[in-house]
Amino acid sequence: MTILVTGGAGFIGSNFVLDWLAITDETVVNLDKLTYAGNVHNLAALANDPRHVLMQGDIGDSELVSALLAKHQPRAVLNFAAESHVDRSILGPGTFVQTNIVGTFQLIEQARAYWVRQDTAARAAFRFLHVSTDEVYGSLAGNDPAFTETHRYEPNSPYSASKAASDHLVRAYHHTYGLPVLTTNCSNNYGPLHFPEKLIPLMIVNAQAGKPLPVYGDGQQIRDWLYVKDHCSAIRTVLQGGRLGETYNIGGWNEKPNLDIVHTVCDLLDELKPRADRQTYRNQIAYVTDRPGHDRRYAIDARKIERELGWKPAETFESGIRKTVQWYLDNPQWVEQVQSGSYREWVATQYAQV
Ligand code: NAD
Ligand code: TYD
């Protein structure tokens, strides 16, 4: 059997593919455009593995998607591919609309065309699993209850608006055409292979390079952090047992203000790789201008997936963040590889003030 994964060279997708092939022998066809965020080095361990077929291409390329589906006959499509960084969506929303909305439309349209041609048993077994985010629900105030699956969609950034639009398309394909879809809305992930433009890897990489640690605004914005391997196990669980047409929220029950996260990273680095001058990495923290429209708080109520499918996160934040910091310390070549010219241009534009 075979599954088609899109965006499987990115942070979560590559963790998913690596875990999948460590657990099963089911072939993965991996369609990835290899944008700045997609990195073949993430999949180096699979270089000679015949169970992994990497295809460079766009989810919006209907001909390519149609040919891949016809050739490999997957039993499921898992859509991780997206433009995923809020700050980039503020500077250039166009690619977010293109990939996240138009691309998802082209992909699901090809999936539908493929699905209708299957025999009855294959049609019943087929799944289109769409990987989405808690950011579609907007921002919570301090005492609001966490997001449930019925929370109203109130996306605030071009990124979250584009993900919200894609979620609606996926929902509509189930409602209108009966396509067997599943949607997951997950909180902030962290872990190995995380591109160093997002908060946690940026702090680890900048700290070691002796650079400022840019904290937006007052640093009291709250995110609900989940170790990436737990997200991957949740997706496998939903793929296997999720009810068709349903959405499942995935979260870590782990809300923390950004400044606490940055302090934790600094303290771990102080312990694991102290600065030459024995000063704390906390001295490198620099408060910078806030992100426009910055969502104050996200929090996921993950009771539905636990109740219906028995999934819970396995990693605590303390163990997960320690593993993560250690992974970056052990993999300086990976960090060097992903810090290409385009990465340096992004850092120069976004952090011009620090
Ligand atoms: P990422 O930016 O690290 O990786 C995205 C991958 O998609 C890259 O490999 C990129 O090359 C590929 N891609 C981009 N445009 C493409 C296109 N048009 N066609 C084919 N491939 C394309 O993102 P991530 O953090 O791994 O996120 C994966 C998915 O999970 C996204 O859909 C994101 O919205 C969702 N998500 C992320 C988080 C998080 O904390 N990172 C949380 C919840 C949900
Ligand atoms: P990020 O990792 O970009 O994820 P998201 O915006 O999707 O939640 O950011 C996490 C939080 O950290 C968010 O509140 C913005 C903040 N942040 C900083 O304070 N400094 C930074 O340099 C970055 C990248 C993010």
Tab-separated table of C-alpha atoms and ligand atoms in Angstrom:
chain	number	residue	atom	x	y	z
A	1	MET	CA	0.000	0.000	0.000
A	2	THR	CA	1.005	3.608	-0.529
A	3	ILE	CA	0.248	7.039	0.859
A	4	LEU	CA	0.841	10.385	-0.835
A	5	VAL	CA	2.256	13.037	1.479
A	6	THR	CA	2.571	16.658	0.350
A	7	GLY	CA	5.089	18.997	1.964
A	8	GLY	CA	7.009	16.034	3.339
A	9	ALA	CA	10.356	17.829	3.144
A	10	GLY	CA	9.243	20.530	5.590
A	11	PHE	CA	9.426	20.486	9.361
A	12	ILE	CA	6.355	18.453	10.322
A	13	GLY	CA	6.095	16.558	7.039
A	14	SER	CA	9.653	15.224	7.214
A	15	ASN	CA	9.215	14.177	10.833
A	16	PHE	CA	6.006	12.449	9.771
A	17	VAL	CA	7.642	10.605	6.842
A	18	LEU	CA	10.625	9.504	8.959
A	19	ASP	CA	8.347	8.224	11.729
A	20	TRP	CA	5.985	6.556	9.276
A	21	LEU	CA	8.742	4.549	7.614
A	22	ALA	CA	10.205	3.644	10.998
A	23	ILE	CA	6.860	2.114	11.961
A	24	THR	CA	5.417	0.667	8.728
A	25	ASP	CA	6.595	-0.612	5.372
A	26	GLU	CA	3.966	1.313	3.474
A	27	THR	CA	5.507	3.371	0.662
A	28	VAL	CA	5.409	7.161	0.896
A	29	VAL	CA	5.225	9.264	-2.243
A	30	ASN	CA	6.388	12.698	-1.136
A	31	LEU	CA	5.339	15.668	-3.288
A	32	ASP	CA	7.202	18.789	-2.226
A	33	LYS	CA	7.970	21.995	-4.077
A	34	LEU	CA	11.204	22.329	-2.078
A	35	THR	CA	10.675	25.994	-1.280
A	36	TYR	CA	13.066	27.681	1.141
A	37	ALA	CA	11.309	25.660	3.907
A	38	GLY	CA	11.611	22.273	2.213
A	39	ASN	CA	14.917	20.600	2.730
A	40	VAL	CA	16.105	17.323	1.220
A	41	HIS	CA	18.657	17.049	4.033
A	42	ASN	CA	15.710	16.399	6.380
A	43	LEU	CA	15.193	13.117	4.529
A	44	ALA	CA	18.841	12.121	4.174
A	45	ALA	CA	18.245	8.954	6.197
A	46	LEU	CA	15.903	7.755	3.420
A	47	ALA	CA	18.260	8.447	0.505
A	48	ASN	CA	18.492	4.793	-0.572
A	49	ASP	CA	15.168	3.628	0.770
A	50	PRO	CA	12.879	2.333	-2.006
A	51	ARG	CA	9.850	2.928	0.238
A	52	HIS	CA	10.303	6.704	-0.162
A	53	VAL	CA	9.662	8.398	-3.516
A	54	LEU	CA	10.462	12.120	-3.440
A	55	MET	CA	8.960	14.164	-6.250
A	56	GLN	CA	9.724	17.864	-6.542
A	57	GLY	CA	6.582	19.684	-7.615
A	58	ASP	CA	3.685	21.928	-6.708
A	59	ILE	CA	0.410	20.754	-5.168
A	60	GLY	CA	-1.195	23.253	-7.551
A	61	ASP	CA	0.171	21.418	-10.610
A	62	SER	CA	-2.946	19.435	-11.569
A	63	GLU	CA	-1.265	17.397	-14.285
A	64	LEU	CA	1.535	16.296	-12.011
A	65	VAL	CA	-0.794	15.454	-9.121
A	66	SER	CA	-3.126	13.547	-11.418
A	67	ALA	CA	-0.206	11.559	-12.881
A	68	LEU	CA	1.185	10.766	-9.414
A	69	LEU	CA	-2.183	9.527	-8.194
A	70	ALA	CA	-2.707	7.396	-11.301
A	71	LYS	CA	0.767	5.894	-11.108
A	72	HIS	CA	1.056	5.186	-7.377
A	73	GLN	CA	-2.605	4.515	-6.492
A	74	PRO	CA	-2.352	5.775	-2.902
A	75	ARG	CA	-4.950	4.813	-0.340
A	76	ALA	CA	-4.631	8.270	1.258
A	77	VAL	CA	-3.440	11.818	0.572
A	78	LEU	CA	-2.042	13.750	3.534
A	79	ASN	CA	-1.702	17.469	2.847
A	80	PHE	CA	1.082	19.083	4.864
A	81	ALA	CA	2.232	21.415	2.063
A	82	ALA	CA	1.761	25.064	2.892
A	83	GLU	CA	3.392	28.401	3.328
A	84	SER	CA	3.543	28.370	7.101
A	85	HIS	CA	5.222	31.458	8.556
A	86	VAL	CA	2.997	34.283	9.829
A	87	ASP	CA	5.676	36.983	9.490
A	88	ARG	CA	6.291	36.048	5.856
A	89	SER	CA	2.530	36.159	5.226
A	90	ILE	CA	2.499	39.742	6.479
A	91	LEU	CA	5.314	40.781	4.142
A	92	GLY	CA	4.020	38.801	1.140
A	93	PRO	CA	0.547	37.272	1.363
A	94	GLY	CA	0.345	36.309	-2.336
A	95	THR	CA	2.200	32.995	-2.099
A	96	PHE	CA	0.022	32.046	0.878
A	97	VAL	CA	-3.130	32.525	-1.178
A	98	GLN	CA	-1.550	30.641	-4.057
A	99	THR	CA	-0.289	27.594	-2.193
A	100	ASN	CA	-2.624	27.338	0.767
A	101	ILE	CA	-5.877	28.154	-1.001
A	102	VAL	CA	-5.445	27.611	-4.755
A	103	GLY	CA	-2.938	24.787	-4.259
A	104	THR	CA	-5.179	22.931	-1.808
A	105	PHE	CA	-8.078	23.388	-4.220
A	106	GLN	CA	-6.117	21.898	-7.139
A	107	LEU	CA	-4.896	19.043	-4.963
A	108	ILE	CA	-8.284	18.093	-3.573
A	109	GLU	CA	-9.885	18.446	-7.002
A	110	GLN	CA	-7.394	15.924	-8.409
A	111	ALA	CA	-7.928	13.702	-5.381
A	112	ARG	CA	-11.660	13.744	-6.055
A	113	ALA	CA	-11.183	12.891	-9.742
A	114	TYR	CA	-8.967	9.965	-8.714
A	115	TRP	CA	-11.323	8.845	-5.955
A	116	VAL	CA	-14.419	8.648	-8.165
A	117	ARG	CA	-12.573	6.293	-10.516
A	118	GLN	CA	-11.816	3.801	-7.735
A	119	ASP	CA	-13.873	0.656	-7.126
A	120	THR	CA	-16.327	0.652	-4.223
A	121	ALA	CA	-13.954	-0.865	-1.672
A	122	ALA	CA	-11.080	1.490	-2.548
A	123	ARG	CA	-13.443	4.476	-2.490
A	124	ALA	CA	-14.629	3.544	0.983
A	125	ALA	CA	-11.068	3.085	2.261
A	126	PHE	CA	-9.666	6.298	0.722
A	127	ARG	CA	-8.816	9.300	2.950
A	128	PHE	CA	-7.866	12.915	2.277
A	129	LEU	CA	-6.305	14.218	5.482
A	130	HIS	CA	-5.763	17.965	5.652
A	131	VAL	CA	-3.232	19.240	8.179
A	132	SER	CA	-4.268	22.615	9.575
A	133	THR	CA	-3.657	24.949	12.465
A	134	ASP	CA	-5.302	26.337	15.593
A	135	GLU	CA	-4.626	29.822	14.215
A	136	VAL	CA	-7.833	29.620	12.133
A	137	TYR	CA	-9.764	30.218	15.381
A	138	GLY	CA	-8.192	33.631	15.995
A	139	SER	CA	-6.983	34.945	19.326
A	140	LEU	CA	-8.131	34.214	22.898
A	141	ALA	CA	-8.246	36.589	25.839
A	142	GLY	CA	-6.522	35.480	29.039
A	143	ASN	CA	-9.480	33.725	30.662
A	144	ASP	CA	-11.285	32.415	27.580
A	145	PRO	CA	-11.755	28.650	27.369
A	146	ALA	CA	-9.439	26.854	24.938
A	147	PHE	CA	-10.466	26.321	21.294
A	148	THR	CA	-12.832	23.413	20.683
A	149	GLU	CA	-13.664	22.083	17.208
A	150	THR	CA	-16.840	24.169	17.147
A	151	HIS	CA	-15.092	27.448	17.932
A	152	ARG	CA	-15.922	30.068	15.345
A	153	TYR	CA	-13.312	30.678	12.626
A	154	GLU	CA	-11.778	34.125	13.121
A	155	PRO	CA	-8.404	34.112	11.347
A	156	ASN	CA	-6.357	37.279	11.828
A	157	SER	CA	-3.256	36.940	9.636
A	158	PRO	CA	-2.950	36.266	5.906
A	159	TYR	CA	-1.468	32.889	6.912
A	160	SER	CA	-4.359	31.861	9.139
A	161	ALA	CA	-6.929	33.273	6.701
A	162	SER	CA	-5.451	31.177	3.896
A	163	LYS	CA	-5.449	28.052	6.082
A	164	ALA	CA	-9.053	28.774	7.101
A	165	ALA	CA	-10.051	29.012	3.438
A	166	SER	CA	-8.394	25.662	2.727
A	167	ASP	CA	-10.197	24.065	5.683
A	168	HIS	CA	-13.506	25.292	4.257
A	169	LEU	CA	-12.744	23.820	0.838
A	170	VAL	CA	-11.904	20.466	2.405
A	171	ARG	CA	-15.109	20.543	4.418
A	172	ALA	CA	-17.128	21.406	1.320
A	173	TYR	CA	-15.650	18.490	-0.658
A	174	HIS	CA	-16.975	16.131	1.970
A	175	HIS	CA	-20.357	17.773	2.238
A	176	THR	CA	-20.901	18.185	-1.499
A	177	TYR	CA	-19.104	15.249	-3.103
A	178	GLY	CA	-18.831	12.815	-0.204
A	179	LEU	CA	-15.016	12.765	-0.432
A	180	PRO	CA	-13.762	10.984	2.716
A	181	VAL	CA	-11.887	13.864	4.348
A	182	LEU	CA	-10.390	14.459	7.774
A	183	THR	CA	-9.027	17.757	9.096
A	184	THR	CA	-6.650	18.298	12.001
A	185	ASN	CA	-6.106	21.674	13.671
A	186	CYS	CA	-2.925	21.634	15.718
A	187	SER	CA	-1.194	24.065	18.039
A	188	ASN	CA	2.432	25.267	17.735
A	189	ASN	CA	4.905	22.457	17.137
A	190	TYR	CA	8.563	22.330	18.135
A	191	GLY	CA	11.293	19.711	17.744
A	192	PRO	CA	14.077	18.537	15.415
A	193	LEU	CA	14.253	19.816	11.803
A	194	HIS	CA	12.351	23.019	12.615
A	195	PHE	CA	13.374	25.799	10.243
A	196	PRO	CA	15.167	28.548	12.203
A	197	GLU	CA	12.739	31.321	11.288
A	198	LYS	CA	10.205	30.158	13.921
A	199	LEU	CA	10.549	31.149	17.569
A	200	ILE	CA	12.225	28.152	19.222
A	201	PRO	CA	14.835	27.204	16.594
A	202	LEU	CA	15.596	30.879	15.911
A	203	MET	CA	16.392	31.409	19.587
A	204	ILE	CA	18.629	28.325	19.759
A	205	VAL	CA	20.526	29.252	16.608
A	206	ASN	CA	20.860	32.983	17.391
A	207	ALA	CA	21.963	32.319	20.963
A	208	GLN	CA	24.858	30.154	19.839
A	209	ALA	CA	25.827	32.621	17.129
A	210	GLY	CA	26.064	35.386	19.757
A	211	LYS	CA	23.191	37.269	18.101
A	212	PRO	CA	20.254	39.081	19.734
A	213	LEU	CA	17.181	37.012	20.711
A	214	PRO	CA	14.320	39.101	19.277
A	215	VAL	CA	11.197	39.032	21.467
A	216	TYR	CA	8.185	40.718	19.865
A	217	GLY	CA	6.323	43.283	21.997
A	218	ASP	CA	6.128	42.372	25.675
A	219	GLY	CA	6.781	38.640	25.108
A	220	GLN	CA	3.590	37.732	26.974
A	221	GLN	CA	1.802	36.208	23.978
A	222	ILE	CA	0.784	32.643	24.746
A	223	ARG	CA	1.116	29.582	22.527
A	224	ASP	CA	0.244	25.942	23.290
A	225	TRP	CA	3.401	23.960	22.428
A	226	LEU	CA	3.387	20.364	21.195
A	227	TYR	CA	6.408	18.178	20.438
A	228	VAL	CA	6.385	17.420	16.703
A	229	LYS	CA	6.500	13.627	17.166
A	230	ASP	CA	3.266	13.866	19.145
A	231	HIS	CA	1.655	15.771	16.280
A	232	CYS	CA	2.777	13.003	13.913
A	233	SER	CA	1.298	10.295	16.138
A	234	ALA	CA	-1.968	12.241	16.347
A	235	ILE	CA	-2.147	12.445	12.546
A	236	ARG	CA	-1.576	8.683	12.249
A	237	THR	CA	-4.327	8.149	14.816
A	238	VAL	CA	-6.796	10.366	12.965
A	239	LEU	CA	-5.908	8.761	9.621
A	240	GLN	CA	-6.617	5.360	11.066
A	241	GLY	CA	-9.722	5.996	13.122
A	242	GLY	CA	-11.060	9.500	12.542
A	243	ARG	CA	-14.704	9.862	11.651
A	244	LEU	CA	-15.204	11.059	8.081
A	245	GLY	CA	-15.817	14.766	7.631
A	246	GLU	CA	-14.779	15.490	11.218
A	247	THR	CA	-12.142	17.882	12.459
A	248	TYR	CA	-9.854	17.051	15.383
A	249	ASN	CA	-8.005	19.604	17.495
A	250	ILE	CA	-4.504	18.538	18.529
A	251	GLY	CA	-2.612	20.261	21.324
A	252	GLY	CA	-0.092	19.787	24.067
A	253	TRP	CA	-2.026	21.077	27.094
A	254	ASN	CA	1.017	23.265	27.439
A	255	GLU	CA	0.337	26.994	27.299
A	256	LYS	CA	3.356	29.216	27.817
A	257	PRO	CA	4.177	32.891	27.272
A	258	ASN	CA	6.894	33.459	24.664
A	259	LEU	CA	9.265	34.967	27.198
A	260	ASP	CA	9.091	31.796	29.320
A	261	ILE	CA	9.994	29.771	26.235
A	262	VAL	CA	12.978	32.003	25.501
A	263	HIS	CA	14.127	31.796	29.144
A	264	THR	CA	13.852	27.992	29.064
A	265	VAL	CA	15.938	27.791	25.887
A	266	CYS	CA	18.570	30.124	27.393
A	267	ASP	CA	18.731	28.126	30.625
A	268	LEU	CA	19.150	24.832	28.773
A	269	LEU	CA	21.917	26.312	26.642
A	270	ASP	CA	23.576	27.712	29.793
A	271	GLU	CA	23.620	24.149	31.091
A	272	LEU	CA	24.451	22.219	27.909
A	273	LYS	CA	26.741	24.649	26.100
A	274	PRO	CA	27.703	27.570	28.337
A	275	ARG	CA	28.912	30.808	26.786
A	276	ALA	CA	32.684	31.215	26.777
A	277	ASP	CA	32.370	34.236	29.110
A	278	ARG	CA	30.075	32.244	31.496
A	279	GLN	CA	27.392	34.920	31.198
A	280	THR	CA	23.825	33.709	30.664
A	281	TYR	CA	22.320	33.613	27.175
A	282	ARG	CA	19.407	35.587	28.667
A	283	ASN	CA	21.624	38.664	28.282
A	284	GLN	CA	21.112	38.397	24.519
A	285	ILE	CA	17.315	38.965	24.745
A	286	ALA	CA	16.264	42.049	22.752
A	287	TYR	CA	12.708	43.390	22.800
A	288	VAL	CA	11.675	44.425	19.292
A	289	THR	CA	8.633	45.997	17.657
A	290	ASP	CA	5.571	43.777	17.894
A	291	ARG	CA	4.207	41.787	14.951
A	292	PRO	CA	1.256	43.646	13.325
A	293	GLY	CA	-2.051	42.062	14.379
A	294	HIS	CA	-0.194	39.726	16.740
A	295	ASP	CA	-2.567	37.101	18.200
A	296	ARG	CA	-2.372	37.228	21.978
A	297	ARG	CA	-3.176	33.685	22.961
A	298	TYR	CA	-3.844	30.263	21.417
A	299	ALA	CA	-4.938	27.240	23.435
A	300	ILE	CA	-6.295	23.919	22.227
A	301	ASP	CA	-8.933	21.829	23.918
A	302	ALA	CA	-7.784	18.365	22.794
A	303	ARG	CA	-10.451	16.358	24.596
A	304	LYS	CA	-12.273	15.186	21.452
A	305	ILE	CA	-9.307	13.300	19.988
A	306	GLU	CA	-8.609	11.765	23.392
A	307	ARG	CA	-12.227	10.764	23.971
A	308	GLU	CA	-12.896	9.377	20.479
A	309	LEU	CA	-9.506	8.047	19.449
A	310	GLY	CA	-7.566	7.672	22.701
A	311	TRP	CA	-4.730	10.020	21.642
A	312	LYS	CA	-2.757	12.038	24.189
A	313	PRO	CA	0.667	13.679	23.891
A	314	ALA	CA	3.479	11.420	25.100
A	315	GLU	CA	6.161	14.061	25.612
A	316	THR	CA	6.216	16.628	28.415
A	317	PHE	CA	7.426	20.102	27.547
A	318	GLU	CA	10.439	19.666	29.818
A	319	SER	CA	11.609	16.484	28.078
A	320	GLY	CA	10.680	17.700	24.588
A	321	ILE	CA	12.454	21.039	24.796
A	322	ARG	CA	15.573	19.426	26.239
A	323	LYS	CA	15.657	16.916	23.349
A	324	THR	CA	15.118	19.752	20.900
A	325	VAL	CA	17.935	21.958	22.191
A	326	GLN	CA	20.227	18.922	22.288
A	327	TRP	CA	19.290	18.041	18.687
A	328	TYR	CA	20.341	21.504	17.474
A	329	LEU	CA	23.603	21.250	19.400
A	330	ASP	CA	24.271	17.837	17.829
A	331	ASN	CA	23.400	18.925	14.275
A	332	PRO	CA	25.331	22.098	13.403
A	333	GLN	CA	25.743	20.923	9.771
A	334	TRP	CA	21.981	20.829	9.314
A	335	VAL	CA	21.705	24.394	10.622
A	336	GLU	CA	24.466	25.502	8.269
A	337	GLN	CA	22.804	23.790	5.298
A	338	VAL	CA	19.447	25.487	5.796
A	339	GLN	CA	20.968	28.925	6.330
A	340	SER	CA	21.278	29.552	2.613
A	341	GLY	CA	21.371	32.910	0.888
A	342	SER	CA	17.577	33.242	0.960
A	343	TYR	CA	17.550	32.555	4.710
A	344	ARG	CA	20.067	35.323	5.266
A	345	GLU	CA	17.998	37.716	3.137
A	346	TRP	CA	14.906	36.949	5.256
A	347	VAL	CA	16.724	37.577	8.525
A	348	ALA	CA	18.143	40.845	7.184
A	349	THR	CA	14.661	42.064	6.140
A	350	GLN	CA	12.682	40.908	9.158
A	351	TYR	CA	15.175	41.817	11.864
A	352	ALA	CA	16.659	44.958	10.339
A	353	GLN	CA	16.083	46.791	13.618
A	354	VAL	CA	18.065	44.421	15.915
B	1	NAD	P1	7.099	24.115	6.709
B	1	NAD	O1	7.032	25.516	6.194
B	1	NAD	O2	8.266	23.697	7.525
B	1	NAD	O3	7.033	23.087	5.460
B	1	NAD	C1	6.139	23.260	4.414
B	1	NAD	C2	6.568	22.322	3.292
B	1	NAD	O4	5.652	22.473	2.201
B	1	NAD	C3	7.958	22.618	2.735
B	1	NAD	O5	8.668	21.418	2.556
B	1	NAD	C4	7.673	23.284	1.390
B	1	NAD	O6	8.709	23.063	0.434
B	1	NAD	C5	6.380	22.614	0.992
B	1	NAD	N1	5.584	23.421	0.056
B	1	NAD	C6	5.302	24.740	0.155
B	1	NAD	N2	4.544	25.115	-0.895
B	1	NAD	C7	4.311	23.997	-1.633
B	1	NAD	C8	3.583	23.734	-2.816
B	1	NAD	N3	2.928	24.715	-3.456
B	1	NAD	N4	3.552	22.473	-3.292
B	1	NAD	C9	4.224	21.474	-2.663
B	1	NAD	N5	4.944	21.676	-1.547
B	1	NAD	C10	4.986	22.920	-1.039
B	1	NAD	O7	5.731	23.883	7.471
B	1	NAD	P2	5.421	22.951	8.732
B	1	NAD	O8	5.676	23.726	9.960
B	1	NAD	O9	6.050	21.647	8.529
B	1	NAD	O10	3.838	22.817	8.582
B	1	NAD	C11	3.256	21.747	7.849
B	1	NAD	C12	1.743	21.895	7.888
B	1	NAD	O11	1.305	21.884	9.239
B	1	NAD	C13	1.242	23.209	7.294
B	1	NAD	O12	0.068	22.945	6.578
B	1	NAD	C14	0.944	24.078	8.504
B	1	NAD	O13	-0.080	24.987	8.235
B	1	NAD	C15	0.513	23.030	9.515
B	1	NAD	N6	0.752	23.357	10.929
B	1	NAD	C16	1.979	23.780	11.346
B	1	NAD	C17	2.188	24.031	12.709
B	1	NAD	C18	3.543	24.452	13.243
B	1	NAD	O14	3.670	24.766	14.433
B	1	NAD	N7	4.603	24.456	12.431
B	1	NAD	C19	1.141	23.896	13.622
B	1	NAD	C20	-0.121	23.464	13.149
B	1	NAD	C21	-0.286	23.194	11.800
B	2	TYD	P1	6.162	31.545	15.463
B	2	TYD	O1	7.165	30.501	15.808
B	2	TYD	O2	6.412	32.407	14.259
B	2	TYD	O3	4.750	30.815	15.374
B	2	TYD	P2	3.245	31.475	15.266
B	2	TYD	O4	3.364	32.909	14.945
B	2	TYD	O5	2.670	30.683	14.140
B	2	TYD	O6	2.603	31.206	16.591
B	2	TYD	O7	6.020	32.505	16.707
B	2	TYD	C1	5.646	32.001	17.980
B	2	TYD	C2	5.487	33.198	18.899
B	2	TYD	O8	6.768	33.814	19.089
B	2	TYD	C3	4.591	34.283	18.304
B	2	TYD	O9	3.828	34.861	19.370
B	2	TYD	C4	5.561	35.300	17.751
B	2	TYD	C5	6.758	35.183	18.673
B	2	TYD	N1	8.083	35.467	18.053
B	2	TYD	C6	8.960	36.360	18.658
B	2	TYD	O10	8.668	36.938	19.732
B	2	TYD	N2	10.172	36.582	18.075
B	2	TYD	C7	10.535	35.988	16.895
B	2	TYD	O11	11.654	36.271	16.368
B	2	TYD	C8	9.627	35.050	16.302
B	2	TYD	C9	9.972	34.355	15.013
B	2	TYD	C10	8.407	34.822	16.913
